Amino acid sequence: MANTPKSFGRKSIRATMTPSSLMDEVPDLAGVWQARVITLFPDAFPGVLGESLTGRALQDGKWQLHTHNLRDFGLTKHKNVDDTPSGGGAGMVLRADVVGPAIEAANAHSKGRIPVVYMSPRGVPFTQKMAQSWARCDGVTILCGRFEGVDERVLEHYNVMEVSLGDFVMTGGEIAAQAMIDAAVRLLPGVLGNADSAVEESHSNGLLEHPQYTRPATWNGRDVPQVLMSGNHAKIEQWRQEMSESLTQTRRPDLWVKHTKPEK
């Protein structure tokens, strides 16, 4: 990991049969939200998670990121992690006897409520509500798939939740994992400079966010809406609510239906 978070004297100590170097490994911080990623490409992390607000929060010890290299659990001298699909077919499948031990290793460090999820195009869609749920947990463990996927028995045995970033397929789960971790981390206490930002943004209340404006008051012949310059906060809030509703109806009628017809 490129950035080593500060410990603030909250190192969590665990007994282990495996010798480790305190100089090489980042110790867990007690009581800190933990993201663990099982991946064939650990060098892809932290990636964008090491930048901006999430990167600063990582350095400040407000959350931690740990990668578990799936190749370390590979078989034979070649560290094989996959094999051909049972029943035939194209591509390769990640082996149960490789992924299983990797999940066990990650779970050995887990403390508290930490869901195990698998980045999968057949999974349930990732939403703001799910990001909020993860942020209320003690962390999350994410399995990044490759090739044709993962042996189904692993997902069943560890009760892994399959989650999708969208209705499309990528070469692996690393980009999706970073996106989802970012969505959860920004909701942790102290990460955003203004906590109200997470309340007023798109999807937090089931609606898309209203349009935003700033200086200059006039740009290329286009003015900032007069109501936003009025100083009348009641009218401003009313305008923003109306714009949110209008945008949601126009751009996301599916969300509008859910908003106007709550689940029973």
mmCIF file of C-alpha atoms in Angstrom:
data_model
loop_
_atom_site.group_PDB
_atom_site.id
_atom_site.type_symbol
_atom_site.label_atom_id
_atom_site.label_comp_id
_atom_site.label_asym_id
_atom_site.label_seq_id
_atom_site.Cartn_x
_atom_site.Cartn_y
_atom_site.Cartn_z
ATOM 1 C CA MET A 1 0.000 0.000 0.000
ATOM 2 C CA ALA A 2 1.407 3.369 -0.966
ATOM 3 C CA ASN A 3 0.200 5.342 2.053
ATOM 4 C CA THR A 4 0.709 4.010 5.573
ATOM 5 C CA PRO A 5 -1.970 5.245 7.957
ATOM 6 C CA LYS A 6 -0.995 6.630 11.355
ATOM 7 C CA SER A 7 -1.597 4.335 14.284
ATOM 8 C CA PHE A 8 -2.575 6.881 16.960
ATOM 9 C CA GLY A 9 -1.570 4.199 19.474
ATOM 10 C CA ARG A 10 -4.544 1.964 18.723
ATOM 11 C CA LYS A 11 -2.768 -1.118 17.415
ATOM 12 C CA SER A 12 -4.806 -4.297 17.662
ATOM 13 C CA ILE A 13 -2.735 -7.297 18.785
ATOM 14 C CA ARG A 14 -3.620 -10.882 17.776
ATOM 15 C CA ALA A 15 -1.926 -14.200 18.446
ATOM 16 C CA THR A 16 -0.730 -15.926 15.267
ATOM 17 C CA MET A 17 1.390 -18.902 14.295
ATOM 18 C CA THR A 18 2.813 -16.986 11.342
ATOM 19 C CA PRO A 19 5.811 -14.750 12.097
ATOM 20 C CA SER A 20 5.444 -11.220 10.779
ATOM 21 C CA SER A 21 7.482 -8.073 10.554
ATOM 22 C CA LEU A 22 6.085 -4.995 12.251
ATOM 23 C CA MET A 23 8.175 -2.934 9.859
ATOM 24 C CA ASP A 24 6.622 -4.483 6.752
ATOM 25 C CA GLU A 25 2.945 -4.894 7.669
ATOM 26 C CA VAL A 26 0.405 -2.237 8.545
ATOM 27 C CA PRO A 27 -1.057 -3.155 11.940
ATOM 28 C CA ASP A 28 -4.817 -3.070 12.416
ATOM 29 C CA LEU A 29 -6.105 -0.029 14.255
ATOM 30 C CA ALA A 30 -8.584 -0.980 16.944
ATOM 31 C CA GLY A 31 -12.062 0.418 16.364
ATOM 32 C CA VAL A 32 -11.258 1.619 12.825
ATOM 33 C CA TRP A 33 -13.331 0.714 9.747
ATOM 34 C CA GLN A 34 -11.461 -1.973 7.813
ATOM 35 C CA ALA A 35 -11.618 -2.694 4.074
ATOM 36 C CA ARG A 36 -10.052 -5.993 3.012
ATOM 37 C CA VAL A 37 -9.671 -6.832 -0.664
ATOM 38 C CA ILE A 38 -8.887 -10.300 -1.999
ATOM 39 C CA THR A 39 -7.374 -9.778 -5.434
ATOM 40 C CA LEU A 40 -4.892 -11.036 -7.998
ATOM 41 C CA PHE A 41 -3.704 -7.450 -8.406
ATOM 42 C CA PRO A 42 -2.909 -5.986 -4.960
ATOM 43 C CA ASP A 43 -0.738 -3.297 -6.582
ATOM 44 C CA ALA A 44 -3.946 -1.787 -8.027
ATOM 45 C CA PHE A 45 -4.701 -0.522 -4.507
ATOM 46 C CA PRO A 46 -5.185 1.979 -3.034
ATOM 47 C CA GLY A 47 -5.493 3.525 -6.505
ATOM 48 C CA VAL A 48 -7.926 6.439 -6.421
ATOM 49 C CA LEU A 49 -8.732 5.552 -2.819
ATOM 50 C CA GLY A 50 -5.365 7.047 -1.900
ATOM 51 C CA GLU A 51 -6.333 10.445 -3.295
ATOM 52 C CA SER A 52 -8.457 13.382 -2.112
ATOM 53 C CA LEU A 53 -10.720 12.952 0.927
ATOM 54 C CA THR A 54 -10.515 9.160 1.097
ATOM 55 C CA GLY A 55 -6.732 9.289 0.809
ATOM 56 C CA ARG A 56 -6.439 11.885 3.551
ATOM 57 C CA ALA A 57 -8.751 9.858 5.783
ATOM 58 C CA LEU A 58 -6.615 6.775 5.063
ATOM 59 C CA GLN A 59 -3.467 8.619 6.122
ATOM 60 C CA ASP A 60 -5.200 9.954 9.224
ATOM 61 C CA GLY A 61 -6.262 6.465 10.329
ATOM 62 C CA LYS A 62 -10.011 7.031 9.948
ATOM 63 C CA TRP A 63 -10.173 3.814 7.930
ATOM 64 C CA GLN A 64 -7.750 1.122 6.799
ATOM 65 C CA LEU A 65 -7.179 -0.794 3.595
ATOM 66 C CA HIS A 66 -5.623 -4.261 3.440
ATOM 67 C CA THR A 67 -5.054 -6.392 0.358
ATOM 68 C CA HIS A 68 -4.791 -10.190 0.284
ATOM 69 C CA ASN A 69 -2.974 -11.488 -2.773
ATOM 70 C CA LEU A 70 -4.947 -14.419 -4.171
ATOM 71 C CA ARG A 71 -1.778 -15.677 -5.866
ATOM 72 C CA ASP A 72 -0.271 -16.377 -2.428
ATOM 73 C CA PHE A 73 -2.852 -19.150 -2.027
ATOM 74 C CA GLY A 74 -2.178 -20.652 -5.455
ATOM 75 C CA LEU A 75 -1.377 -24.318 -5.968
ATOM 76 C CA THR A 76 1.723 -26.080 -7.277
ATOM 77 C CA LYS A 77 5.020 -24.327 -7.901
ATOM 78 C CA HIS A 78 3.296 -22.152 -10.501
ATOM 79 C CA LYS A 79 0.789 -20.812 -7.960
ATOM 80 C CA ASN A 80 -2.184 -21.752 -10.123
ATOM 81 C CA VAL A 81 -5.462 -20.181 -8.980
ATOM 82 C CA ASP A 82 -7.877 -21.351 -11.679
ATOM 83 C CA ASP A 83 -8.959 -24.352 -13.728
ATOM 84 C CA THR A 84 -11.285 -25.212 -16.609
ATOM 85 C CA PRO A 85 -15.063 -25.111 -15.978
ATOM 86 C CA SER A 86 -16.717 -28.367 -14.932
ATOM 87 C CA GLY A 87 -18.884 -29.548 -17.808
ATOM 88 C CA GLY A 88 -16.797 -27.698 -20.357
ATOM 89 C CA GLY A 89 -17.011 -24.204 -21.742
ATOM 90 C CA ALA A 90 -14.841 -21.201 -22.444
ATOM 91 C CA GLY A 91 -12.528 -19.479 -19.984
ATOM 92 C CA MET A 92 -11.265 -20.440 -16.547
ATOM 93 C CA VAL A 93 -12.804 -20.490 -13.065
ATOM 94 C CA LEU A 94 -11.159 -19.525 -9.764
ATOM 95 C CA ARG A 95 -10.727 -22.669 -7.677
ATOM 96 C CA ALA A 96 -12.585 -23.260 -4.417
ATOM 97 C CA ASP A 97 -9.435 -24.597 -2.721
ATOM 98 C CA VAL A 98 -7.669 -21.324 -3.546
ATOM 99 C CA VAL A 99 -10.376 -18.760 -2.864
ATOM 100 C CA GLY A 100 -11.550 -20.533 0.295
ATOM 101 C CA PRO A 101 -8.219 -20.227 2.161
ATOM 102 C CA ALA A 102 -7.925 -16.611 1.000
ATOM 103 C CA ILE A 103 -11.307 -15.787 2.546
ATOM 104 C CA GLU A 104 -10.292 -17.645 5.716
ATOM 105 C CA ALA A 105 -7.133 -15.547 5.936
ATOM 106 C CA ALA A 106 -9.085 -12.326 5.523
ATOM 107 C CA ASN A 107 -11.715 -13.430 8.049
ATOM 108 C CA ALA A 108 -8.991 -14.227 10.568
ATOM 109 C CA HIS A 109 -8.385 -10.479 10.821
ATOM 110 C CA SER A 110 -12.057 -9.520 10.870
ATOM 111 C CA LYS A 111 -13.538 -8.294 14.107
ATOM 112 C CA GLY A 112 -17.148 -7.232 14.508
ATOM 113 C CA ARG A 113 -19.735 -7.022 11.744
ATOM 114 C CA ILE A 114 -17.890 -7.278 8.427
ATOM 115 C CA PRO A 115 -19.842 -8.588 5.402
ATOM 116 C CA VAL A 116 -18.036 -10.631 2.750
ATOM 117 C CA VAL A 117 -19.023 -9.607 -0.776
ATOM 118 C CA TYR A 118 -18.061 -10.704 -4.275
ATOM 119 C CA MET A 119 -17.896 -8.299 -7.214
ATOM 120 C CA SER A 120 -20.179 -10.010 -9.726
ATOM 121 C CA PRO A 121 -22.234 -8.819 -12.734
ATOM 122 C CA ARG A 122 -25.019 -11.174 -11.620
ATOM 123 C CA GLY A 123 -25.124 -9.674 -8.123
ATOM 124 C CA VAL A 124 -27.651 -7.306 -6.593
ATOM 125 C CA PRO A 125 -27.125 -3.693 -7.749
ATOM 126 C CA PHE A 126 -24.958 -1.556 -5.481
ATOM 127 C CA THR A 127 -26.891 1.416 -4.103
ATOM 128 C CA GLN A 128 -26.456 4.363 -1.775
ATOM 129 C CA LYS A 129 -28.491 2.459 0.800
ATOM 130 C CA MET A 130 -25.966 -0.387 0.628
ATOM 131 C CA ALA A 131 -23.073 2.069 1.009
ATOM 132 C CA GLN A 132 -24.773 3.469 4.109
ATOM 133 C CA SER A 133 -25.205 -0.051 5.485
ATOM 134 C CA TRP A 134 -21.514 -0.878 4.943
ATOM 135 C CA ALA A 135 -20.472 2.383 6.605
ATOM 136 C CA ARG A 136 -22.430 1.355 9.707
ATOM 137 C CA CYS A 137 -20.573 -1.968 9.834
ATOM 138 C CA ASP A 138 -17.036 -2.461 11.139
ATOM 139 C CA GLY A 139 -15.736 -2.828 7.608
ATOM 140 C CA VAL A 140 -16.141 -4.965 4.494
ATOM 141 C CA THR A 141 -14.248 -7.817 2.836
ATOM 142 C CA ILE A 142 -14.389 -7.794 -0.963
ATOM 143 C CA LEU A 143 -13.493 -10.652 -3.297
ATOM 144 C CA CYS A 144 -12.474 -9.455 -6.756
ATOM 145 C CA GLY A 145 -13.246 -12.017 -9.418
ATOM 146 C CA ARG A 146 -11.400 -12.695 -12.668
ATOM 147 C CA PHE A 147 -11.839 -14.948 -15.686
ATOM 148 C CA GLU A 148 -15.271 -16.682 -15.797
ATOM 149 C CA GLY A 149 -15.890 -16.274 -12.083
ATOM 150 C CA VAL A 150 -15.559 -18.216 -8.831
ATOM 151 C CA ASP A 151 -16.468 -21.787 -7.924
ATOM 152 C CA GLU A 152 -20.054 -21.554 -6.645
ATOM 153 C CA ARG A 153 -19.319 -23.732 -3.626
ATOM 154 C CA VAL A 154 -17.138 -21.015 -2.102
ATOM 155 C CA LEU A 155 -19.903 -18.440 -2.356
ATOM 156 C CA GLU A 156 -22.369 -20.831 -0.742
ATOM 157 C CA HIS A 157 -20.036 -22.022 2.019
ATOM 158 C CA TYR A 158 -19.080 -18.535 3.224
ATOM 159 C CA ASN A 159 -22.499 -16.999 2.562
ATOM 160 C CA VAL A 160 -20.889 -14.448 0.242
ATOM 161 C CA MET A 161 -23.114 -11.669 -1.040
ATOM 162 C CA GLU A 162 -22.769 -10.981 -4.764
ATOM 163 C CA VAL A 163 -22.887 -7.271 -5.643
ATOM 164 C CA SER A 164 -22.875 -5.609 -9.059
ATOM 165 C CA LEU A 165 -21.725 -2.129 -10.016
ATOM 166 C CA GLY A 166 -24.056 -2.143 -13.015
ATOM 167 C CA ASP A 167 -25.463 -4.112 -15.912
ATOM 168 C CA PHE A 168 -22.159 -4.562 -17.696
ATOM 169 C CA VAL A 169 -19.115 -6.837 -17.478
ATOM 170 C CA MET A 170 -15.533 -5.815 -16.714
ATOM 171 C CA THR A 171 -12.320 -7.847 -16.797
ATOM 172 C CA GLY A 172 -12.153 -7.973 -13.002
ATOM 173 C CA GLY A 173 -13.655 -6.653 -9.799
ATOM 174 C CA GLU A 174 -10.905 -4.236 -8.745
ATOM 175 C CA ILE A 175 -12.405 -1.078 -10.261
ATOM 176 C CA ALA A 176 -15.838 -1.932 -8.889
ATOM 177 C CA ALA A 177 -14.325 -2.616 -5.459
ATOM 178 C CA GLN A 178 -12.652 0.793 -5.370
ATOM 179 C CA ALA A 179 -15.884 2.502 -6.377
ATOM 180 C CA MET A 180 -17.905 0.771 -3.674
ATOM 181 C CA ILE A 181 -15.292 1.297 -0.959
ATOM 182 C CA ASP A 182 -15.161 4.988 -1.878
ATOM 183 C CA ALA A 183 -18.951 5.254 -1.570
ATOM 184 C CA ALA A 184 -18.855 3.722 1.911
ATOM 185 C CA VAL A 185 -15.730 5.453 3.249
ATOM 186 C CA ARG A 186 -16.986 8.960 2.431
ATOM 187 C CA LEU A 187 -19.922 8.285 4.777
ATOM 188 C CA LEU A 188 -17.695 7.475 7.746
ATOM 189 C CA PRO A 189 -17.581 10.083 10.541
ATOM 190 C CA GLY A 190 -15.032 12.817 9.907
ATOM 191 C CA VAL A 191 -14.246 11.916 6.287
ATOM 192 C CA LEU A 192 -16.363 14.603 4.616
ATOM 193 C CA GLY A 193 -15.632 18.155 5.669
ATOM 194 C CA ASN A 194 -19.359 18.949 5.737
ATOM 195 C CA ALA A 195 -21.537 16.111 7.020
ATOM 196 C CA ASP A 196 -24.609 17.707 5.416
ATOM 197 C CA SER A 197 -23.117 16.965 1.998
ATOM 198 C CA ALA A 198 -23.905 13.268 2.426
ATOM 199 C CA VAL A 199 -27.489 14.057 3.402
ATOM 200 C CA GLU A 200 -28.382 16.379 0.539
ATOM 201 C CA GLU A 201 -26.732 14.538 -2.373
ATOM 202 C CA SER A 202 -28.329 12.316 -4.999
ATOM 203 C CA HIS A 203 -29.929 9.032 -3.834
ATOM 204 C CA SER A 204 -29.621 9.794 -0.105
ATOM 205 C CA ASN A 205 -33.345 10.587 0.113
ATOM 206 C CA GLY A 206 -34.475 8.595 -2.904
ATOM 207 C CA LEU A 207 -34.262 11.561 -5.281
ATOM 208 C CA LEU A 208 -31.619 12.952 -7.599
ATOM 209 C CA GLU A 209 -29.819 16.037 -6.330
ATOM 210 C CA HIS A 210 -30.931 19.501 -7.428
ATOM 211 C CA PRO A 211 -28.687 21.558 -9.773
ATOM 212 C CA GLN A 212 -25.748 23.385 -8.202
ATOM 213 C CA TYR A 213 -24.392 26.855 -9.074
ATOM 214 C CA THR A 214 -21.599 29.153 -7.919
ATOM 215 C CA ARG A 215 -19.728 32.281 -9.069
ATOM 216 C CA PRO A 216 -19.766 34.068 -11.447
ATOM 217 C CA ALA A 217 -23.410 35.141 -11.336
ATOM 218 C CA THR A 218 -23.442 35.308 -15.139
ATOM 219 C CA TRP A 219 -21.440 33.009 -17.412
ATOM 220 C CA ASN A 220 -21.714 32.835 -21.200
ATOM 221 C CA GLY A 221 -25.048 34.602 -21.016
ATOM 222 C CA ARG A 222 -26.450 32.168 -18.443
ATOM 223 C CA ASP A 223 -27.468 33.454 -14.996
ATOM 224 C CA VAL A 224 -27.615 31.737 -11.640
ATOM 225 C CA PRO A 225 -31.352 31.286 -10.843
ATOM 226 C CA GLN A 226 -32.580 34.398 -9.093
ATOM 227 C CA VAL A 227 -34.120 32.467 -6.204
ATOM 228 C CA LEU A 228 -30.649 31.282 -5.162
ATOM 229 C CA MET A 229 -29.508 34.898 -4.908
ATOM 230 C CA SER A 230 -32.559 36.016 -2.908
ATOM 231 C CA GLY A 231 -31.379 35.047 0.562
ATOM 232 C CA ASN A 232 -34.833 33.583 1.256
ATOM 233 C CA HIS A 233 -33.881 30.166 2.612
ATOM 234 C CA ALA A 234 -37.433 28.840 2.676
ATOM 235 C CA LYS A 235 -37.900 29.589 -1.021
ATOM 236 C CA ILE A 236 -34.451 28.202 -1.815
ATOM 237 C CA GLU A 237 -35.284 24.909 -0.110
ATOM 238 C CA GLN A 238 -38.616 24.767 -1.901
ATOM 239 C CA TRP A 239 -36.918 25.388 -5.272
ATOM 240 C CA ARG A 240 -34.312 22.714 -4.609
ATOM 241 C CA GLN A 241 -36.976 20.177 -3.644
ATOM 242 C CA GLU A 242 -39.000 20.944 -6.764
ATOM 243 C CA MET A 243 -35.927 20.633 -8.973
ATOM 244 C CA SER A 244 -34.959 17.317 -7.357
ATOM 245 C CA GLU A 245 -38.421 15.940 -7.977
ATOM 246 C CA SER A 246 -38.489 17.210 -11.563
ATOM 247 C CA LEU A 247 -35.067 15.772 -12.414
ATOM 248 C CA THR A 248 -35.937 12.421 -10.854
ATOM 249 C CA GLN A 249 -39.197 12.150 -12.781
ATOM 250 C CA THR A 250 -37.454 13.000 -16.046
ATOM 251 C CA ARG A 251 -34.170 11.101 -15.736
ATOM 252 C CA ARG A 252 -34.990 8.226 -13.383
ATOM 253 C CA PRO A 253 -38.692 7.374 -13.531
ATOM 254 C CA ASP A 254 -37.867 4.096 -11.765
ATOM 255 C CA LEU A 255 -36.647 6.020 -8.726
ATOM 256 C CA TRP A 256 -39.644 8.339 -8.885
ATOM 257 C CA VAL A 257 -42.012 5.381 -8.719
ATOM 258 C CA LYS A 258 -40.202 4.054 -5.640
ATOM 259 C CA HIS A 259 -40.269 7.511 -4.064
ATOM 260 C CA THR A 260 -43.976 8.076 -4.591
ATOM 261 C CA LYS A 261 -45.009 4.491 -3.851
ATOM 262 C CA PRO A 262 -43.021 3.329 -0.807
ATOM 263 C CA GLU A 263 -42.703 -0.378 -0.177
ATOM 264 C CA LYS A 264 -45.428 -1.789 2.074
#
